[in-house]
PDB file of C-alpha atoms in Angstrom:
ATOM      1  CA  GLY A   1     104.163  70.963  95.868  1.00  0.00           C
ATOM      2  CA  ASP A   2     100.415  71.461  96.016  1.00  0.00           C
ATOM      3  CA  SER A   3      98.996  74.763  94.825  1.00  0.00           C
ATOM      4  CA  VAL A   4      95.680  76.475  94.170  1.00  0.00           C
ATOM      5  CA  THR A   5      95.132  79.263  91.665  1.00  0.00           C
ATOM      6  CA  GLN A   6      92.086  81.490  91.838  1.00  0.00           C
ATOM      7  CA  MET A   7      90.923  84.251  89.592  1.00  0.00           C
ATOM      8  CA  GLU A   8      91.957  87.704  90.662  1.00  0.00           C
ATOM      9  CA  GLY A   9      89.363  89.903  92.258  1.00  0.00           C
ATOM     10  CA  PRO A  10      87.558  91.918  93.167  1.00  0.00           C
ATOM     11  CA  VAL A  11      84.485  90.706  91.341  1.00  0.00           C
ATOM     12  CA  THR A  12      81.589  93.154  91.311  1.00  0.00           C
ATOM     13  CA  LEU A  13      78.145  91.935  90.304  1.00  0.00           C
ATOM     14  CA  SER A  14      74.626  93.259  90.423  1.00  0.00           C
ATOM     15  CA  GLU A  15      72.094  91.434  92.563  1.00  0.00           C
ATOM     16  CA  GLU A  16      70.606  88.365  90.821  1.00  0.00           C
ATOM     17  CA  ALA A  17      73.557  88.058  88.420  1.00  0.00           C
ATOM     18  CA  PHE A  18      75.256  84.731  87.713  1.00  0.00           C
ATOM     19  CA  LEU A  19      78.514  84.102  89.547  1.00  0.00           C
ATOM     20  CA  THR A  20      81.539  82.078  88.501  1.00  0.00           C
ATOM     21  CA  ILE A  21      84.803  82.127  90.419  1.00  0.00           C
ATOM     22  CA  ASN A  22      87.467  80.035  88.730  1.00  0.00           C
ATOM     23  CA  CYS A  23      89.781  77.738  90.646  1.00  0.00           C
ATOM     24  CA  THR A  24      92.407  75.348  89.330  1.00  0.00           C
ATOM     25  CA  TYR A  25      94.789  73.210  91.316  1.00  0.00           C
ATOM     26  CA  THR A  26      98.001  71.235  91.190  1.00  0.00           C
ATOM     27  CA  ALA A  27      98.370  68.315  93.549  1.00  0.00           C
ATOM     28  CA  THR A  28      99.884  64.881  93.874  1.00  0.00           C
ATOM     29  CA  GLY A  29      97.475  62.042  94.376  1.00  0.00           C
ATOM     30  CA  TYR A  30      93.757  62.617  94.726  1.00  0.00           C
ATOM     31  CA  PRO A  31      93.050  65.733  96.747  1.00  0.00           C
ATOM     32  CA  SER A  32      89.828  66.780  98.410  1.00  0.00           C
ATOM     33  CA  LEU A  33      88.640  70.213  97.294  1.00  0.00           C
ATOM     34  CA  PHE A  34      86.909  72.952  99.260  1.00  0.00           C
ATOM     35  CA  TRP A  35      85.426  76.388  99.015  1.00  0.00           C
ATOM     36  CA  TYR A  36      85.555  78.565 102.122  1.00  0.00           C
ATOM     37  CA  VAL A  37      83.851  81.930 102.605  1.00  0.00           C
ATOM     38  CA  GLN A  38      85.034  84.788 104.816  1.00  0.00           C
ATOM     39  CA  TYR A  39      82.583  87.532 105.711  1.00  0.00           C
ATOM     40  CA  PRO A  40      84.068  90.890 106.774  1.00  0.00           C
ATOM     41  CA  GLY A  41      85.869  90.732 110.114  1.00  0.00           C
ATOM     42  CA  GLU A  42      85.240  87.021 110.599  1.00  0.00           C
ATOM     43  CA  GLY A  43      87.052  83.724 110.271  1.00  0.00           C
ATOM     44  CA  LEU A  44      86.572  81.333 107.384  1.00  0.00           C
ATOM     45  CA  GLN A  45      83.544  79.060 107.083  1.00  0.00           C
ATOM     46  CA  LEU A  46      83.397  75.926 105.010  1.00  0.00           C
ATOM     47  CA  LEU A  47      80.972  76.544 102.140  1.00  0.00           C
ATOM     48  CA  LEU A  48      81.160  73.236 100.265  1.00  0.00           C
ATOM     49  CA  LYS A  49      83.467  70.360  99.508  1.00  0.00           C
ATOM     50  CA  ALA A  50      84.050  67.491  97.088  1.00  0.00           C
ATOM     51  CA  THR A  51      86.229  64.507  97.834  1.00  0.00           C
ATOM     52  CA  LYS A  52      86.509  62.698  94.515  1.00  0.00           C
ATOM     53  CA  ALA A  53      86.316  63.289  90.786  1.00  0.00           C
ATOM     54  CA  ASP A  54      82.901  64.308  89.398  1.00  0.00           C
ATOM     55  CA  ASP A  55      81.509  64.986  92.875  1.00  0.00           C
ATOM     56  CA  LYS A  56      79.419  68.126  93.102  1.00  0.00           C
ATOM     57  CA  GLY A  57      79.481  70.078  96.330  1.00  0.00           C
ATOM     58  CA  SER A  58      76.584  72.406  97.022  1.00  0.00           C
ATOM     59  CA  ASN A  59      75.381  74.694  99.786  1.00  0.00           C
ATOM     60  CA  LYS A  60      73.294  77.890 100.041  1.00  0.00           C
ATOM     61  CA  GLY A  61      72.768  77.946  96.264  1.00  0.00           C
ATOM     62  CA  PHE A  62      76.481  77.640  95.513  1.00  0.00           C
ATOM     63  CA  GLU A  63      77.834  74.697  93.544  1.00  0.00           C
ATOM     64  CA  ALA A  64      81.218  73.404  92.436  1.00  0.00           C
ATOM     65  CA  THR A  65      82.112  70.240  90.524  1.00  0.00           C
ATOM     66  CA  TYR A  66      85.389  68.387  90.970  1.00  0.00           C
ATOM     67  CA  ARG A  67      86.843  68.117  87.459  1.00  0.00           C
ATOM     68  CA  LYS A  68      89.902  65.904  87.464  1.00  0.00           C
ATOM     69  CA  GLU A  69      90.502  66.171  83.722  1.00  0.00           C
ATOM     70  CA  THR A  70      90.822  69.958  83.904  1.00  0.00           C
ATOM     71  CA  THR A  71      92.053  70.073  87.534  1.00  0.00           C
ATOM     72  CA  SER A  72      89.375  72.624  88.309  1.00  0.00           C
ATOM     73  CA  PHE A  73      86.770  73.343  90.983  1.00  0.00           C
ATOM     74  CA  HIS A  74      84.926  76.456  89.822  1.00  0.00           C
ATOM     75  CA  LEU A  75      82.381  78.028  92.163  1.00  0.00           C
ATOM     76  CA  GLU A  76      78.993  79.013  90.685  1.00  0.00           C
ATOM     77  CA  LYS A  77      75.753  80.532  91.853  1.00  0.00           C
ATOM     78  CA  GLY A  78      72.795  81.273  89.661  1.00  0.00           C
ATOM     79  CA  SER A  79      71.574  84.418  91.368  1.00  0.00           C
ATOM     80  CA  VAL A  80      73.753  86.295  93.863  1.00  0.00           C
ATOM     81  CA  GLN A  81      72.474  88.425  96.715  1.00  0.00           C
ATOM     82  CA  VAL A  82      73.990  91.377  98.515  1.00  0.00           C
ATOM     83  CA  SER A  83      74.516  89.085 101.519  1.00  0.00           C
ATOM     84  CA  ASP A  84      76.889  86.944  99.409  1.00  0.00           C
ATOM     85  CA  SER A  85      79.462  89.754  99.466  1.00  0.00           C
ATOM     86  CA  ALA A  86      82.554  88.174 101.003  1.00  0.00           C
ATOM     87  CA  VAL A  87      85.956  86.725 100.173  1.00  0.00           C
ATOM     88  CA  TYR A  88      85.906  83.217  98.730  1.00  0.00           C
ATOM     89  CA  PHE A  89      88.838  80.833  99.092  1.00  0.00           C
ATOM     90  CA  CYS A  90      89.426  77.692  97.089  1.00  0.00           C
ATOM     91  CA  ALA A  91      91.465  75.070  98.920  1.00  0.00           C
ATOM     92  CA  LEU A  92      92.688  71.511  98.735  1.00  0.00           C
ATOM     93  CA  THR A  93      94.063  68.855 100.971  1.00  0.00           C
ATOM     94  CA  ALA A  94      95.835  65.724  99.904  1.00  0.00           C
ATOM     95  CA  GLY A  95      96.236  62.692 102.121  1.00  0.00           C
ATOM     96  CA  GLY A  96      93.627  63.456 104.747  1.00  0.00           C
ATOM     97  CA  TYR A  97      93.158  66.718 106.592  1.00  0.00           C
ATOM     98  CA  GLN A  98      96.750  67.185 107.620  1.00  0.00           C
ATOM     99  CA  LYS A  99      97.510  70.365 105.710  1.00  0.00           C
ATOM    100  CA  VAL A 100      95.266  72.551 103.631  1.00  0.00           C
ATOM    101  CA  THR A 101      96.559  74.643 100.761  1.00  0.00           C
ATOM    102  CA  PHE A 102      94.567  77.810 100.046  1.00  0.00           C
ATOM    103  CA  GLY A 103      94.244  80.022  97.037  1.00  0.00           C
ATOM    104  CA  THR A 104      94.734  83.749  97.486  1.00  0.00           C
ATOM    105  CA  GLY A 105      91.019  84.440  97.775  1.00  0.00           C
ATOM    106  CA  THR A 106      88.576  86.287  95.526  1.00  0.00           C
ATOM    107  CA  LYS A 107      86.616  89.210  96.880  1.00  0.00           C
ATOM    108  CA  LEU A 108      83.018  89.347  95.716  1.00  0.00           C
ATOM    109  CA  GLN A 109      80.973  92.515  95.982  1.00  0.00           C
ATOM    110  CA  VAL A 110      77.286  92.380  95.110  1.00  0.00           C
ATOM    111  CA  ILE A 111      75.540  95.694  94.580  1.00  0.00           C
ATOM    112  CA  PRO A 112      71.779  96.211  94.798  1.00  0.00           C
TER     113      PRO A 112
ATOM    114  CA  SER B   1      81.131  69.174 115.431  1.00  0.00           C
ATOM    115  CA  GLN B   2      84.133  71.046 116.638  1.00  0.00           C
ATOM    116  CA  THR B   3      84.209  74.686 117.693  1.00  0.00           C
ATOM    117  CA  ILE B   4      87.322  76.836 117.701  1.00  0.00           C
ATOM    118  CA  HIS B   5      87.608  79.626 120.270  1.00  0.00           C
ATOM    119  CA  GLN B   6      90.146  82.396 119.851  1.00  0.00           C
ATOM    120  CA  TRP B   7      90.890  85.453 121.920  1.00  0.00           C
ATOM    121  CA  PRO B   8      91.256  88.312 122.019  1.00  0.00           C
ATOM    122  CA  ALA B   9      89.311  89.466 118.970  1.00  0.00           C
ATOM    123  CA  THR B  10      91.453  92.570 118.542  1.00  0.00           C
ATOM    124  CA  LEU B  11      94.807  93.563 119.965  1.00  0.00           C
ATOM    125  CA  VAL B  12      97.016  96.626 119.635  1.00  0.00           C
ATOM    126  CA  GLN B  13     100.584  96.155 120.807  1.00  0.00           C
ATOM    127  CA  PRO B  14     103.713  98.313 120.602  1.00  0.00           C
ATOM    128  CA  VAL B  15     106.781  97.165 118.716  1.00  0.00           C
ATOM    129  CA  GLY B  16     109.052  95.099 120.949  1.00  0.00           C
ATOM    130  CA  SER B  17     106.295  93.901 123.272  1.00  0.00           C
ATOM    131  CA  PRO B  18     105.498  90.202 123.792  1.00  0.00           C
ATOM    132  CA  LEU B  19     102.515  88.399 122.312  1.00  0.00           C
ATOM    133  CA  SER B  20     100.352  85.510 123.388  1.00  0.00           C
ATOM    134  CA  LEU B  21      97.289  84.433 121.437  1.00  0.00           C
ATOM    135  CA  GLU B  22      95.284  81.502 122.670  1.00  0.00           C
ATOM    136  CA  CYS B  23      93.118  79.027 120.835  1.00  0.00           C
ATOM    137  CA  THR B  24      91.021  76.258 122.336  1.00  0.00           C
ATOM    138  CA  VAL B  25      88.979  73.551 120.684  1.00  0.00           C
ATOM    139  CA  GLU B  26      85.692  71.946 121.711  1.00  0.00           C
ATOM    140  CA  GLY B  27      83.906  68.938 120.331  1.00  0.00           C
ATOM    141  CA  THR B  28      86.784  66.726 119.320  1.00  0.00           C
ATOM    142  CA  SER B  29      89.848  64.989 120.700  1.00  0.00           C
ATOM    143  CA  ASN B  30      93.375  64.934 119.353  1.00  0.00           C
ATOM    144  CA  PRO B  31      92.703  67.378 116.513  1.00  0.00           C
ATOM    145  CA  ASN B  32      95.301  68.728 114.145  1.00  0.00           C
ATOM    146  CA  LEU B  33      95.665  72.417 114.959  1.00  0.00           C
ATOM    147  CA  TYR B  34      96.883  75.264 112.778  1.00  0.00           C
ATOM    148  CA  TRP B  35      97.827  78.928 112.967  1.00  0.00           C
ATOM    149  CA  TYR B  36      97.323  80.973 109.818  1.00  0.00           C
ATOM    150  CA  ARG B  37      98.075  84.631 109.176  1.00  0.00           C
ATOM    151  CA  GLN B  38      96.193  86.778 106.728  1.00  0.00           C
ATOM    152  CA  ALA B  39      97.909  90.042 105.843  1.00  0.00           C
ATOM    153  CA  ALA B  40      95.738  92.885 104.567  1.00  0.00           C
ATOM    154  CA  GLY B  41      94.457  92.152 101.079  1.00  0.00           C
ATOM    155  CA  ARG B  42      96.330  88.887 100.845  1.00  0.00           C
ATOM    156  CA  GLY B  43      95.667  85.195 101.174  1.00  0.00           C
ATOM    157  CA  LEU B  44      96.260  82.805 104.014  1.00  0.00           C
ATOM    158  CA  GLN B  45      99.736  81.849 105.096  1.00  0.00           C
ATOM    159  CA  LEU B  46     100.171  78.725 107.189  1.00  0.00           C
ATOM    160  CA  LEU B  47     102.475  79.543 110.112  1.00  0.00           C
ATOM    161  CA  PHE B  48     102.406  76.445 112.320  1.00  0.00           C
ATOM    162  CA  TYR B  49     100.601  73.177 112.635  1.00  0.00           C
ATOM    163  CA  SER B  50     100.463  70.549 115.336  1.00  0.00           C
ATOM    164  CA  VAL B  51      99.385  66.918 115.226  1.00  0.00           C
ATOM    165  CA  GLY B  52      99.622  66.379 118.985  1.00  0.00           C
ATOM    166  CA  ILE B  53     100.697  67.721 122.375  1.00  0.00           C
ATOM    167  CA  GLY B  54     104.165  69.220 122.196  1.00  0.00           C
ATOM    168  CA  GLN B  55     104.440  68.580 118.434  1.00  0.00           C
ATOM    169  CA  ILE B  56     104.877  71.757 116.420  1.00  0.00           C
ATOM    170  CA  SER B  57     105.847  72.161 112.779  1.00  0.00           C
ATOM    171  CA  SER B  58     106.834  75.559 111.470  1.00  0.00           C
ATOM    172  CA  GLU B  59     106.105  76.394 107.876  1.00  0.00           C
ATOM    173  CA  VAL B  60     108.004  79.662 107.546  1.00  0.00           C
ATOM    174  CA  PRO B  61     110.905  81.229 109.445  1.00  0.00           C
ATOM    175  CA  GLN B  62     109.673  84.180 111.431  1.00  0.00           C
ATOM    176  CA  ASN B  63     109.485  86.069 114.663  1.00  0.00           C
ATOM    177  CA  LEU B  64     106.737  83.870 116.093  1.00  0.00           C
ATOM    178  CA  SER B  65     106.554  80.554 117.906  1.00  0.00           C
ATOM    179  CA  ALA B  66     103.761  78.142 118.798  1.00  0.00           C
ATOM    180  CA  SER B  67     103.122  75.714 121.595  1.00  0.00           C
ATOM    181  CA  ARG B  68     100.558  73.032 122.373  1.00  0.00           C
ATOM    182  CA  PRO B  69     100.565  72.412 126.110  1.00  0.00           C
ATOM    183  CA  GLN B  70      97.273  70.488 126.081  1.00  0.00           C
ATOM    184  CA  ASP B  71      95.404  68.432 123.518  1.00  0.00           C
ATOM    185  CA  ARG B  72      92.903  71.170 122.751  1.00  0.00           C
ATOM    186  CA  GLN B  73      94.991  74.265 123.388  1.00  0.00           C
ATOM    187  CA  PHE B  74      97.226  75.987 120.862  1.00  0.00           C
ATOM    188  CA  ILE B  75      99.180  79.143 121.634  1.00  0.00           C
ATOM    189  CA  LEU B  76     100.911  81.600 119.326  1.00  0.00           C
ATOM    190  CA  SER B  77     103.658  83.690 120.900  1.00  0.00           C
ATOM    191  CA  SER B  78     106.349  86.223 120.267  1.00  0.00           C
ATOM    192  CA  LYS B  79     109.014  87.619 122.579  1.00  0.00           C
ATOM    193  CA  LYS B  80     109.301  90.914 120.676  1.00  0.00           C
ATOM    194  CA  LEU B  81     106.765  92.017 118.113  1.00  0.00           C
ATOM    195  CA  LEU B  82     107.744  93.640 114.818  1.00  0.00           C
ATOM    196  CA  LEU B  83     105.636  95.975 112.711  1.00  0.00           C
ATOM    197  CA  SER B  84     105.475  93.239 110.072  1.00  0.00           C
ATOM    198  CA  ASP B  85     103.691  90.950 112.544  1.00  0.00           C
ATOM    199  CA  SER B  86     100.501  92.955 112.090  1.00  0.00           C
ATOM    200  CA  GLY B  87      97.717  90.953 110.504  1.00  0.00           C
ATOM    201  CA  PHE B  88      94.697  88.779 111.050  1.00  0.00           C
ATOM    202  CA  TYR B  89      95.556  85.539 112.865  1.00  0.00           C
ATOM    203  CA  LEU B  90      93.345  82.523 112.470  1.00  0.00           C
ATOM    204  CA  CYS B  91      93.386  79.321 114.443  1.00  0.00           C
ATOM    205  CA  ALA B  92      91.940  76.220 112.824  1.00  0.00           C
ATOM    206  CA  GLY B  93      91.402  72.602 113.700  1.00  0.00           C
ATOM    207  CA  ALA B  94      90.695  69.418 111.816  1.00  0.00           C
ATOM    208  CA  ASP B  95      90.291  65.771 112.694  1.00  0.00           C
ATOM    209  CA  ASN B  96      89.962  62.589 110.693  1.00  0.00           C
ATOM    210  CA  ASN B  97      86.253  63.105 110.255  1.00  0.00           C
ATOM    211  CA  SER B  98      86.009  66.734 109.301  1.00  0.00           C
ATOM    212  CA  PRO B  99      87.785  69.414 107.306  1.00  0.00           C
ATOM    213  CA  LEU B 100      89.197  72.607 108.754  1.00  0.00           C
ATOM    214  CA  HIS B 101      87.087  74.632 111.151  1.00  0.00           C
ATOM    215  CA  PHE B 102      88.235  78.160 111.873  1.00  0.00           C
ATOM    216  CA  GLY B 103      87.963  80.468 114.838  1.00  0.00           C
ATOM    217  CA  ASN B 104      86.823  84.047 114.379  1.00  0.00           C
ATOM    218  CA  GLY B 105      90.361  85.375 114.292  1.00  0.00           C
ATOM    219  CA  THR B 106      92.435  87.965 116.131  1.00  0.00           C
ATOM    220  CA  ARG B 107      93.165  91.296 114.498  1.00  0.00           C
ATOM    221  CA  LEU B 108      96.685  92.268 115.650  1.00  0.00           C
ATOM    222  CA  THR B 109      98.010  95.773 115.055  1.00  0.00           C
ATOM    223  CA  VAL B 110     101.605  96.449 115.989  1.00  0.00           C
ATOM    224  CA  THR B 111     102.300 100.166 116.392  1.00  0.00           C
TER     225      THR B 111
END
């Protein structure tokens, strides 16, 4: 079945550091890929998405590129802020938006 | 775009008591609806999903049930809560034009 593997957290960075959160996937067909963010005590918000190979999703300074050859969708940001502290989930859906498979989430803590 | 409403935001219930969590959707028709559970420090577990009124698919055997009495209403229930039912419950919806949108969740503590 479909699966998503994320790097274990927590990740602790100083403000303005470079962020990478790794995500790899296994899926049949051609999945769409997503990053969701969950701030403390809240639901998940869609951060960015990519629907086909080589697409780059971007939002709020975050980027991720759909790499079919390495089955990866790593999340990056050039300079993190304290307000980016949250849990980040990589996810995929294959065959429309019927069911979404999530990774286990990576907690990011940014310290001033 | 669609908006997912969930309530209550927090709930403390004794073991053996019933449960009813409600989710409603605005801004779309005939969405796919989902209930997820997030246990402390863990990822998201899909509990139920529904592609239409009265159509419920269960992903894992458990003490909970779901119902969809109206197109934009999705209810999570239990007849008798267990301690292990504690967690953060998230309702989500998706349609053909958009990926999953989540509600703000319900924090359930079973004591």
